[in-house]
Coordinates of C-alpha atoms and ligand atoms in Angstrom, one line a residue:
Chain A
X1 CA 0.0 0.0 0.1
X2 CA 3.0 2.3 1.0
X3 CA 6.3 1.7 0.2
X4 CA 9.6 3.5 0.9
X5 CA 12.8 2.6 -0.8
X6 CA 16.1 4.2 0.5
X7 CA 14.3 7.3 1.6
X8 CA 16.5 10.3 3.2
X9 CA 15.4 13.3 4.6
X10 CA 17.8 16.0 5.0
X11 CA 17.8 19.5 6.3
X12 CA 20.6 22.1 5.4
X13 CA 21.4 24.7 8.3
X14 CA 24.1 26.5 7.2
X15 CA 27.2 24.7 7.0
X16 CA 25.7 21.6 8.9
X17 CA 23.5 19.1 7.2
X18 CA 20.8 17.5 9.6
X19 CA 19.7 13.9 8.6
X20 CA 16.4 13.5 9.9
X21 CA 15.8 10.0 8.2
X22 CA 18.6 8.0 6.8
X23 CA 18.1 5.3 4.3
X24 CA 14.8 4.2 5.3
X25 CA 13.3 1.2 3.5
X26 CA 9.9 -0.1 4.5
X27 CA 6.6 -1.4 3.3
X28 CA 3.1 -1.0 4.9
X29 CA 0.4 -3.5 3.6
X30 CA -3.0 -3.0 3.4
X31 CA -4.8 -3.8 6.9
X32 CA -1.7 -3.3 9.0
X33 CA -1.4 -1.6 12.4
X34 CA 1.9 -0.6 13.0
X35 CA 3.5 1.5 15.9
X36 CA 6.6 3.7 15.1
X37 CA 8.5 4.1 18.3
X38 CA 11.8 6.0 19.3
X39 CA 12.9 8.7 21.2
X40 CA 12.3 12.3 20.9
X41 CA 14.1 13.7 17.7
X42 CA 14.5 10.2 16.0
X43 CA 12.6 11.2 12.9
X44 CA 9.2 9.8 13.6
X45 CA 7.0 12.8 12.6
X46 CA 9.4 13.3 9.6
X47 CA 8.5 9.8 8.5
X48 CA 4.8 10.2 9.2
X49 CA 4.9 13.4 6.8
X50 CA 6.6 11.2 4.2
X51 CA 4.2 8.3 4.6
X52 CA 1.3 10.9 4.5
X53 CA 2.7 12.2 1.1
X54 CA 2.6 15.6 2.9
X55 CA 6.3 16.0 2.0
X56 CA 9.2 14.8 -0.5
X57 CA 12.2 12.8 0.2
X58 CA 15.5 14.3 -0.4
X59 CA 16.8 10.9 -1.8
X60 CA 15.0 7.6 -2.5
X61 CA 11.2 6.9 -3.4
X62 CA 7.9 6.9 -1.7
X63 CA 5.2 4.6 -3.6
X64 CA 1.4 5.0 -2.6
X65 CA -0.8 2.1 -4.1
X66 CA 2.4 1.4 -6.4
X67 CA 2.5 4.8 -7.8
X68 CA 5.8 6.7 -7.3
X69 CA 4.6 10.0 -5.8
X70 CA 7.3 12.0 -7.2
X71 CA 5.6 11.3 -10.7
X72 CA 2.3 12.7 -9.7
X73 CA 1.5 16.4 -10.0
X74 CA 0.2 18.1 -6.7
X75 CA -3.4 18.1 -7.6
X76 CA -3.4 14.2 -8.2
X77 CA -1.5 13.7 -5.2
X78 CA -3.9 15.8 -3.1
X79 CA -6.8 13.5 -4.8
X80 CA -5.2 10.5 -3.9
X81 CA -4.4 11.7 -0.4
X82 CA -7.6 13.3 0.5
X83 CA -9.7 10.2 -0.1
X84 CA -7.3 7.6 1.3
X85 CA -5.3 9.0 4.0
X86 CA -6.7 10.6 7.6
X87 CA -3.7 12.5 9.4
X88 CA -3.7 13.3 13.3
X89 CA -0.9 15.6 13.5
X90 CA 1.3 15.8 16.6
X91 CA 0.2 19.7 17.1
X92 CA -3.3 19.3 15.7
X93 CA -3.2 21.7 13.0
X94 CA -6.7 22.8 13.5
X95 CA -8.1 26.0 11.7
X96 CA -8.1 28.7 14.5
X97 CA -11.1 30.6 13.1
X98 CA -13.2 27.8 12.7
X99 CA -15.3 26.0 15.3
X100 CA -14.8 22.0 16.3
X101 CA -17.7 21.1 14.1
X102 CA -16.3 23.3 11.0
X103 CA -12.9 21.8 11.3
X104 CA -14.3 18.3 11.3
X105 CA -16.6 19.2 8.2
X106 CA -13.6 20.6 6.2
X107 CA -12.3 17.2 4.9
X108 CA -15.9 16.3 4.0
X109 CA -16.5 19.6 2.1
X110 CA -13.4 19.2 0.2
X111 CA -14.5 15.5 -1.1
X112 CA -17.9 17.5 -1.9
X113 CA -20.1 15.3 0.5
X114 CA -23.6 17.0 0.7
X115 CA -24.3 19.3 3.7
X116 CA -26.6 16.9 5.4
X117 CA -24.8 13.8 5.5
X118 CA -21.6 15.7 6.2
X119 CA -23.0 17.4 9.4
X120 CA -24.3 14.1 10.5
X121 CA -21.1 12.3 10.2
X122 CA -19.1 15.3 11.8
X123 CA -21.2 15.4 14.6
X124 CA -21.3 11.6 15.4
X125 CA -17.5 11.7 15.4
X126 CA -17.2 14.5 17.8
X127 CA -19.8 12.5 19.9
X128 CA -17.5 9.5 19.4
X129 CA -14.7 11.3 21.2
X130 CA -16.7 12.9 23.8
X131 CA -16.9 16.4 22.4
X132 CA -20.7 16.8 21.7
X133 CA -20.9 19.8 24.3
X134 CA -17.8 21.4 22.5
X135 CA -18.8 21.6 18.7
X136 CA -19.2 25.3 18.7
X137 CA -16.0 26.0 20.5
X138 CA -13.2 27.3 18.4
X139 CA -9.5 25.7 19.2
X140 CA -8.9 28.6 21.5
X141 CA -11.6 27.9 23.5
X142 CA -10.8 24.2 24.1
X143 CA -8.3 22.5 26.4
X144 CA -5.1 20.7 24.6
X145 CA -6.8 17.4 24.9
X146 CA -10.1 18.6 23.5
X147 CA -7.9 20.2 20.4
X148 CA -6.4 16.7 20.2
X149 CA -9.7 15.0 20.0
X150 CA -11.1 17.3 17.3
X151 CA -8.0 16.5 15.2
X152 CA -8.9 12.8 15.6
X153 CA -12.5 13.1 14.7
X154 CA -11.1 15.2 11.6
X155 CA -8.8 12.6 10.8
X156 CA -11.7 10.0 10.6
X157 CA -14.3 12.3 8.7
X158 CA -14.1 10.7 5.2
X159 CA -13.6 7.4 6.6
X160 CA -10.2 6.9 5.0
X161 CA -8.4 3.7 4.4
X162 CA -5.5 4.6 6.2
X163 CA -5.0 6.5 9.6
X164 CA -1.8 8.1 10.4
X165 CA -1.8 9.4 14.0
X166 CA 1.1 11.1 15.3
X167 CA 0.9 10.4 19.1
X168 CA -2.8 10.7 19.1
X169 CA -3.2 10.4 22.8
X170 CA -0.2 12.7 23.9
X171 CA -2.5 15.3 25.8
X172 CA -5.1 12.8 27.0
X173 CA -5.6 11.2 30.5
X174 CA -6.0 7.5 30.5
X175 CA -9.4 7.0 30.4
X176 CA -10.0 9.3 27.4
X177 CA -6.6 7.8 26.1
X178 CA -7.9 4.4 26.3
X179 CA -11.1 5.2 24.8
X180 CA -9.3 6.8 21.5
X181 CA -7.1 3.6 21.4
X182 CA -10.3 1.4 21.5
X183 CA -11.5 3.5 18.5
X184 CA -8.4 3.0 16.5
X185 CA -8.0 -0.7 17.1
X186 CA -11.8 -1.2 16.4
X187 CA -11.4 0.7 13.0
X188 CA -8.4 -1.8 12.4
X189 CA -9.9 -5.2 13.6
X190 CA -13.7 -4.9 12.4
X191 CA -13.1 -2.1 9.5
X192 CA -9.8 -3.4 8.2
X193 CA -8.4 0.1 8.2
X194 CA -4.5 0.5 8.0
X195 CA -3.6 2.3 11.1
X196 CA 0.2 3.9 11.5
X197 CA 0.5 5.3 14.9
X198 CA 3.7 7.3 16.4
X199 CA 3.7 6.8 20.2
X200 CA 6.4 7.1 22.7
X201 CA 4.4 4.9 25.2
X202 CA 5.0 1.3 25.2
X203 CA 1.7 0.4 26.7
X204 CA -0.1 2.3 23.6
X205 CA 2.2 0.5 21.2
X206 CA 0.9 -3.0 22.6
X207 CA -2.4 -2.0 20.7
X208 CA -0.6 -2.7 17.4
X209 CA 0.6 -5.7 15.5
X210 CA 3.8 -4.5 14.5
X211 CA 6.3 -2.3 16.2
X212 CA 8.9 -0.3 14.1
X213 CA 11.8 1.5 16.2
X214 CA 13.7 4.4 15.2
X215 CA 16.9 5.9 16.5
X216 CA 18.7 8.9 15.1
X217 CA 16.6 8.6 11.7
X218 CA 17.1 5.1 10.9
X219 CA 15.2 1.9 11.6
X220 CA 16.9 -0.3 14.2
X221 CA 14.1 -2.8 14.8
X222 CA 10.9 -4.0 12.7
X223 CA 9.1 -7.0 14.5
X224 CA 5.6 -8.3 15.1
X225 CA 4.1 -7.7 18.4
X226 CA 3.0 -11.3 19.4
X227 CA 0.4 -10.0 21.8
X228 CA -2.0 -8.9 18.9
Chain B
X1 CA 3.0 31.6 48.8
X2 CA -0.1 31.2 46.4
X3 CA -3.7 31.1 47.5
X4 CA -7.0 30.5 45.9
X5 CA -10.1 31.5 47.7
X6 CA -13.5 31.0 46.1
X7 CA -12.2 31.2 42.5
X8 CA -14.4 30.7 39.8
X9 CA -13.5 30.8 36.0
X10 CA -16.4 31.4 33.6
X11 CA -16.8 31.9 29.9
X12 CA -19.9 32.9 28.1
X13 CA -20.4 31.4 24.8
X14 CA -23.7 32.9 23.4
X15 CA -26.2 31.6 25.7
X16 CA -24.3 29.1 27.6
X17 CA -21.9 29.5 30.6
X18 CA -18.9 27.3 30.7
X19 CA -17.7 27.1 34.2
X20 CA -13.9 26.1 33.8
X21 CA -13.2 26.4 37.4
X22 CA -15.8 26.3 40.3
X23 CA -15.5 27.8 43.8
X24 CA -11.8 26.6 44.1
X25 CA -9.9 27.3 47.4
X26 CA -6.5 25.9 47.8
X27 CA -3.2 27.2 49.2
X28 CA 0.4 26.3 47.9
X29 CA 3.3 26.7 50.6
X30 CA 6.9 27.4 49.4
X31 CA 8.7 24.5 48.9
X32 CA 5.9 22.2 48.0
X33 CA 5.7 19.7 45.0
X34 CA 2.3 19.3 43.9
X35 CA 0.8 17.3 41.2
X36 CA -2.7 18.4 39.4
X37 CA -4.5 15.7 37.9
X38 CA -7.6 14.9 36.2
X39 CA -9.4 14.2 32.9
X40 CA -9.0 16.2 29.6
X41 CA -11.1 19.6 30.2
X42 CA -11.6 19.4 33.9
X43 CA -9.7 22.9 34.5
X44 CA -6.2 22.0 34.9
X45 CA -4.8 24.5 32.5
X46 CA -7.2 27.1 33.4
X47 CA -6.0 26.6 37.3
X48 CA -2.3 26.7 35.9
X49 CA -2.7 30.0 34.2
X50 CA -4.5 31.5 37.3
X51 CA -1.7 30.2 39.4
X52 CA 0.7 31.8 37.1
X53 CA -1.2 35.1 37.6
X54 CA -1.4 35.0 33.7
X55 CA -5.3 35.3 33.8
X56 CA -7.8 36.9 36.2
X57 CA -10.6 34.9 38.1
X58 CA -14.2 35.7 37.3
X59 CA -15.0 35.5 40.8
X60 CA -13.1 35.0 44.2
X61 CA -9.4 36.1 45.1
X62 CA -5.8 34.9 44.3
X63 CA -2.8 36.1 46.5
X64 CA 0.6 35.8 45.4
X65 CA 2.9 36.3 48.5
X66 CA 0.1 37.6 50.3
X67 CA -0.8 40.2 47.9
X68 CA -4.1 40.2 46.4
X69 CA -3.2 40.2 42.4
X70 CA -6.5 42.1 41.7
X71 CA -5.1 44.8 43.6
X72 CA -1.7 45.3 41.8
X73 CA -1.5 47.0 38.2
X74 CA -0.3 44.9 35.4
X75 CA 3.5 46.1 35.5
X76 CA 3.9 45.4 39.3
X77 CA 2.3 42.0 38.6
X78 CA 4.6 41.4 35.5
X79 CA 7.6 42.1 37.7
X80 CA 6.4 39.9 40.5
X81 CA 5.8 37.1 38.1
X82 CA 8.8 37.7 36.1
X83 CA 11.1 36.9 38.9
X84 CA 9.4 34.3 40.7
X85 CA 7.3 31.9 38.3
X86 CA 8.9 29.9 35.4
X87 CA 6.3 28.5 33.3
X88 CA 6.2 25.5 30.9
X89 CA 3.0 26.0 28.8
X90 CA 1.1 23.0 27.5
X91 CA 1.6 24.1 24.0
X92 CA 5.0 25.6 24.6
X93 CA 4.3 29.0 23.3
X94 CA 7.7 29.5 21.8
X95 CA 8.4 32.6 19.5
X96 CA 8.6 31.2 16.0
X97 CA 10.8 33.6 14.6
X98 CA 13.5 33.1 17.6
X99 CA 16.1 30.3 17.6
X100 CA 16.0 27.8 20.9
X101 CA 18.9 29.8 22.4
X102 CA 17.0 33.3 21.8
X103 CA 13.8 31.7 23.3
X104 CA 15.9 30.8 26.4
X105 CA 17.5 34.0 26.5
X106 CA 14.4 36.0 26.4
X107 CA 13.5 36.0 30.1
X108 CA 17.1 36.8 31.1
X109 CA 16.9 39.7 28.9
X110 CA 13.8 41.0 30.2
X111 CA 15.3 40.5 33.9
X112 CA 18.2 42.5 32.6
X113 CA 20.9 40.0 33.0
X114 CA 24.2 40.7 31.3
X115 CA 24.9 39.2 28.1
X116 CA 27.8 36.9 28.8
X117 CA 26.2 35.2 32.1
X118 CA 22.9 35.1 30.3
X119 CA 24.3 33.2 27.4
X120 CA 26.0 30.9 29.7
X121 CA 23.0 29.9 31.6
X122 CA 20.8 29.6 28.7
X123 CA 23.5 27.0 26.9
X124 CA 23.6 25.1 30.3
X125 CA 20.2 24.8 30.5
X126 CA 19.9 23.7 26.8
X127 CA 22.6 21.3 27.5
X128 CA 20.8 20.0 30.4
X129 CA 17.8 19.0 28.4
X130 CA 19.8 17.4 25.5
X131 CA 19.5 20.2 23.1
X132 CA 23.1 21.4 22.6
X133 CA 22.9 20.2 18.8
X134 CA 20.0 22.1 18.3
X135 CA 20.4 25.8 20.1
X136 CA 20.3 27.7 16.5
X137 CA 17.1 25.8 15.2
X138 CA 14.0 27.6 15.3
X139 CA 10.8 26.1 16.7
X140 CA 9.4 25.0 13.0
X141 CA 12.9 23.0 12.5
X142 CA 12.5 21.3 16.0
X143 CA 10.5 17.9 16.9
X144 CA 7.4 18.2 19.1
X145 CA 9.5 16.9 22.1
X146 CA 12.4 19.2 21.4
X147 CA 10.0 22.1 21.4
X148 CA 9.0 21.1 24.7
X149 CA 12.4 20.8 26.1
X150 CA 13.0 24.3 25.0
X151 CA 10.1 25.4 26.7
X152 CA 11.3 23.8 29.9
X153 CA 15.0 25.3 29.6
X154 CA 13.0 28.7 29.2
X155 CA 10.9 28.3 32.1
X156 CA 14.2 27.6 34.3
X157 CA 16.2 30.5 32.6
X158 CA 15.9 33.1 35.5
X159 CA 16.2 30.0 38.3
X160 CA 12.5 31.1 39.5
X161 CA 11.3 30.2 43.0
X162 CA 8.1 28.5 41.5
X163 CA 8.1 26.3 38.4
X164 CA 4.7 25.7 37.0
X165 CA 4.7 22.9 34.5
X166 CA 1.5 22.0 32.3
X167 CA 2.3 18.4 31.2
X168 CA 6.0 18.9 30.8
X169 CA 6.9 15.6 29.5
X170 CA 3.6 15.1 27.3
X171 CA 5.7 14.8 24.0
X172 CA 8.7 13.1 25.4
X173 CA 9.7 9.5 25.2
X174 CA 10.1 7.7 28.6
X175 CA 13.8 8.1 28.7
X176 CA 13.9 11.9 28.3
X177 CA 10.6 12.4 30.2
X178 CA 12.3 10.6 33.2
X179 CA 15.4 13.1 32.7
X180 CA 13.1 16.0 32.9
X181 CA 11.2 14.5 36.0
X182 CA 14.6 14.0 37.6
X183 CA 15.6 17.7 37.0
X184 CA 12.4 18.9 38.5
X185 CA 12.7 16.6 41.4
X186 CA 16.1 17.9 42.0
X187 CA 15.2 21.4 42.0
X188 CA 12.5 20.7 44.7
X189 CA 14.6 18.4 47.0
X190 CA 17.9 20.2 46.7
X191 CA 17.3 23.8 45.7
X192 CA 13.9 24.0 47.5
X193 CA 11.8 25.4 44.7
X194 CA 8.1 25.2 44.8
X195 CA 7.0 23.0 41.8
X196 CA 3.5 22.5 40.8
X197 CA 2.9 20.3 37.6
X198 CA -0.2 19.4 35.5
X199 CA -0.1 15.8 34.5
X200 CA -2.5 13.0 33.5
X201 CA 0.2 10.4 34.2
X202 CA -0.1 8.7 37.6
X203 CA 3.6 7.5 37.2
X204 CA 4.7 11.0 36.8
X205 CA 2.4 12.2 39.8
X206 CA 4.3 10.0 41.7
X207 CA 7.4 12.6 41.9
X208 CA 5.2 15.0 43.6
X209 CA 4.5 15.1 47.5
X210 CA 1.0 16.4 46.9
X211 CA -1.9 15.1 44.6
X212 CA -4.8 17.7 43.8
X213 CA -7.5 16.0 41.7
X214 CA -9.6 18.0 39.3
X215 CA -12.9 16.9 37.9
X216 CA -15.4 19.2 36.1
X217 CA -13.8 22.3 37.1
X218 CA -13.9 21.4 41.0
X219 CA -11.2 20.0 43.3
X220 CA -12.4 16.5 44.4
X221 CA -9.4 15.2 46.3
X222 CA -6.3 16.9 47.8
X223 CA -3.8 14.3 49.5
X224 CA -0.3 13.9 50.6
X225 CA 1.3 11.3 48.3
X226 CA 3.1 9.1 51.0
X227 CA 5.7 7.6 48.5
X228 CA 7.6 11.1 48.6
Ligands
LIG301 N1 -11.8 30.7 26.2 C1 -12.6 29.7 26.4 N2 -14.0 29.8 26.1 C2 -14.8 28.6 26.5 N3 -14.6 27.7 27.2 C3 -13.2 27.5 27.5 C4 -12.1 28.6 27.1 N4 -11.0 27.9 27.5 C5 -11.2 26.7 28.2 N5 -12.7 26.3 28.0 C6 -13.2 25.3 28.7 O1 -12.8 25.3 29.8 C7 -12.6 23.8 30.3 C8 -11.3 23.4 31.0 O2 -10.3 23.7 30.3 P1 -8.8 23.5 30.5 O3 -7.9 23.8 29.5 O4 -8.6 24.1 32.0 O5 -8.8 21.9 30.7 P2 -7.8 21.0 31.1 O6 -7.8 20.1 32.3 O7 -6.4 21.5 31.0 O8 -7.6 19.7 29.7 P3 -6.5 19.0 29.2 O9 -6.2 17.9 30.1 O10 -7.4 18.5 27.9 O11 -5.5 19.9 28.6 C9 -12.8 22.9 29.0 O12 -14.1 22.2 29.0 C10 -12.8 24.1 27.8 O13 -13.3 23.7 26.8
LIG302 N1 13.0 21.8 9.2 C1 14.0 21.4 9.8 N2 15.1 21.8 9.8 C2 16.1 21.2 10.4 N3 15.9 20.2 11.1 C3 14.7 19.8 11.4 C4 13.6 20.2 10.6 N4 12.6 19.4 11.0 C5 13.1 18.3 11.7 N5 14.4 18.5 12.0 C6 15.1 17.5 12.8 O1 15.0 16.3 12.3 C7 15.0 15.4 13.6 C8 13.8 14.6 13.6 O2 12.4 15.4 13.7 P1 11.3 14.6 14.1 O3 10.4 15.6 14.2 O4 10.7 13.6 13.0 O5 11.3 13.9 15.4 P2 10.4 13.0 16.1 O6 10.9 11.6 16.3 O7 8.9 13.2 15.6 O8 10.4 13.7 17.6 P3 9.4 13.8 18.8 O9 9.3 12.5 19.5 O10 10.3 14.7 19.6 O11 8.0 14.5 18.3 C9 15.1 16.3 14.8 O12 16.7 16.4 15.2 C10 14.9 17.7 14.2 O13 15.4 18.7 15.2
LIG303 MG1 7.3 13.9 16.7
LIG304 MG1 -4.7 21.3 29.6

């Protein structure tokens, strides 16, 4: 479904070259549940942005459904991404001027879903993450964990095949966090979605079938989690 | 040191009144280490902003060193706060256009510390949180956990008496997170600082001597943690 071949991501900072990812080759199959783990600064978010086709590698190639994304123009790529991938960003990336409901409606509007079914879907997802009483709040009127939950609801809005979640429960208490993990786990087990989740919490990593560990931009471990 | 008397924080949203904090009375003594725990949306960050005198209560009074903060003008309050309180924000609140080093230098400049000792202090703090190789990065060039660590270094810049930390290790892997907790614990035990930390992680709450639990804007529990 998504494949990396010898992918590097390099940033030039004056004289110094920062290698955020080094020679990463990995394949994600349809219906997988993978956890990407590793220390702060090890390249997890960089890898997620590339998996989500939101960024271009400095070297190497990335394939989405067997198409080399470097050969697609931006509008084809956006189309492919929009219907296929839902992204929970580490910093939520909500639109400040829009309410929680409007933020969740945005991907549905981009996919040209009709107003009535779109509104129903958005409200159901916000209810699922416990935010029915906050749908008219704007991000600045929401707590950190509430903003994160809006970001989760938005990622699920178009029922994407692939959910990319960058530390999706980082700002949540353990009860709310477990509810979110139960949602993701159910989407995987019952709906057959592909879930790729960054987490630095080994307890949360247990929900995933596969563990990919990063260190200094390289994959140092890629194993099946026998507990799933 | 810091006292709340019957403090309420209320937001008006059209017809609806949101009570983020309800009738909270609590005292924090010099040299305490308190953890504020509770579900997402329960009022922890709201309480922290009030403790840090960054916000005004809707009802009730707040005292900093026995002075009712409502009776201070903004510049006196800013002066009192600047030298006394270091704040690690839940969303870091770094200045985007400045490097990590410049962000940590800012409170030192505000306190009019000379350039050479200020730079030495800032670099030592960034080294303490493992960011010596990133001092010239701007926030957009840093990972989530690296931004959080800059925010921690900045909070400690002026060696404040009181450290207010809103989920200070939320974006950190367990090793880096433990290093940060060890720093805070040492500042409390050896330097006698007052630490008030929001966390939704019961393992991290164990570092604190006192646990204050919030639910729907009210304190439901306030106990000594026998393990400290
Ligand atoms: N400006 C605002 N307008 C309206 N409601 C607000 C505003 N700011 C906060 N709230 C509400 O106040 C409540 C408490 O928010 P607060 O940020 O203190 O929660 P929290 O305990 O820090 O949550 P989290 O663990 O998710 O960070 C939430 O229900 C939130 O929606
Ligand atoms: N625009 C940039 N310019 C320079 N360096 C960058 C840039 N973006 C990221 N980096 C560096 O690349 C490395 C990997 O960053 P990344 O955000 O992928 O880490 P991460 O594993 O997600 O960390 P965290 O767990 O703290 O979120 C870091 O050392 C970071 O400083
Ligand atoms: Mg990251
Ligand atoms: Mg908060």
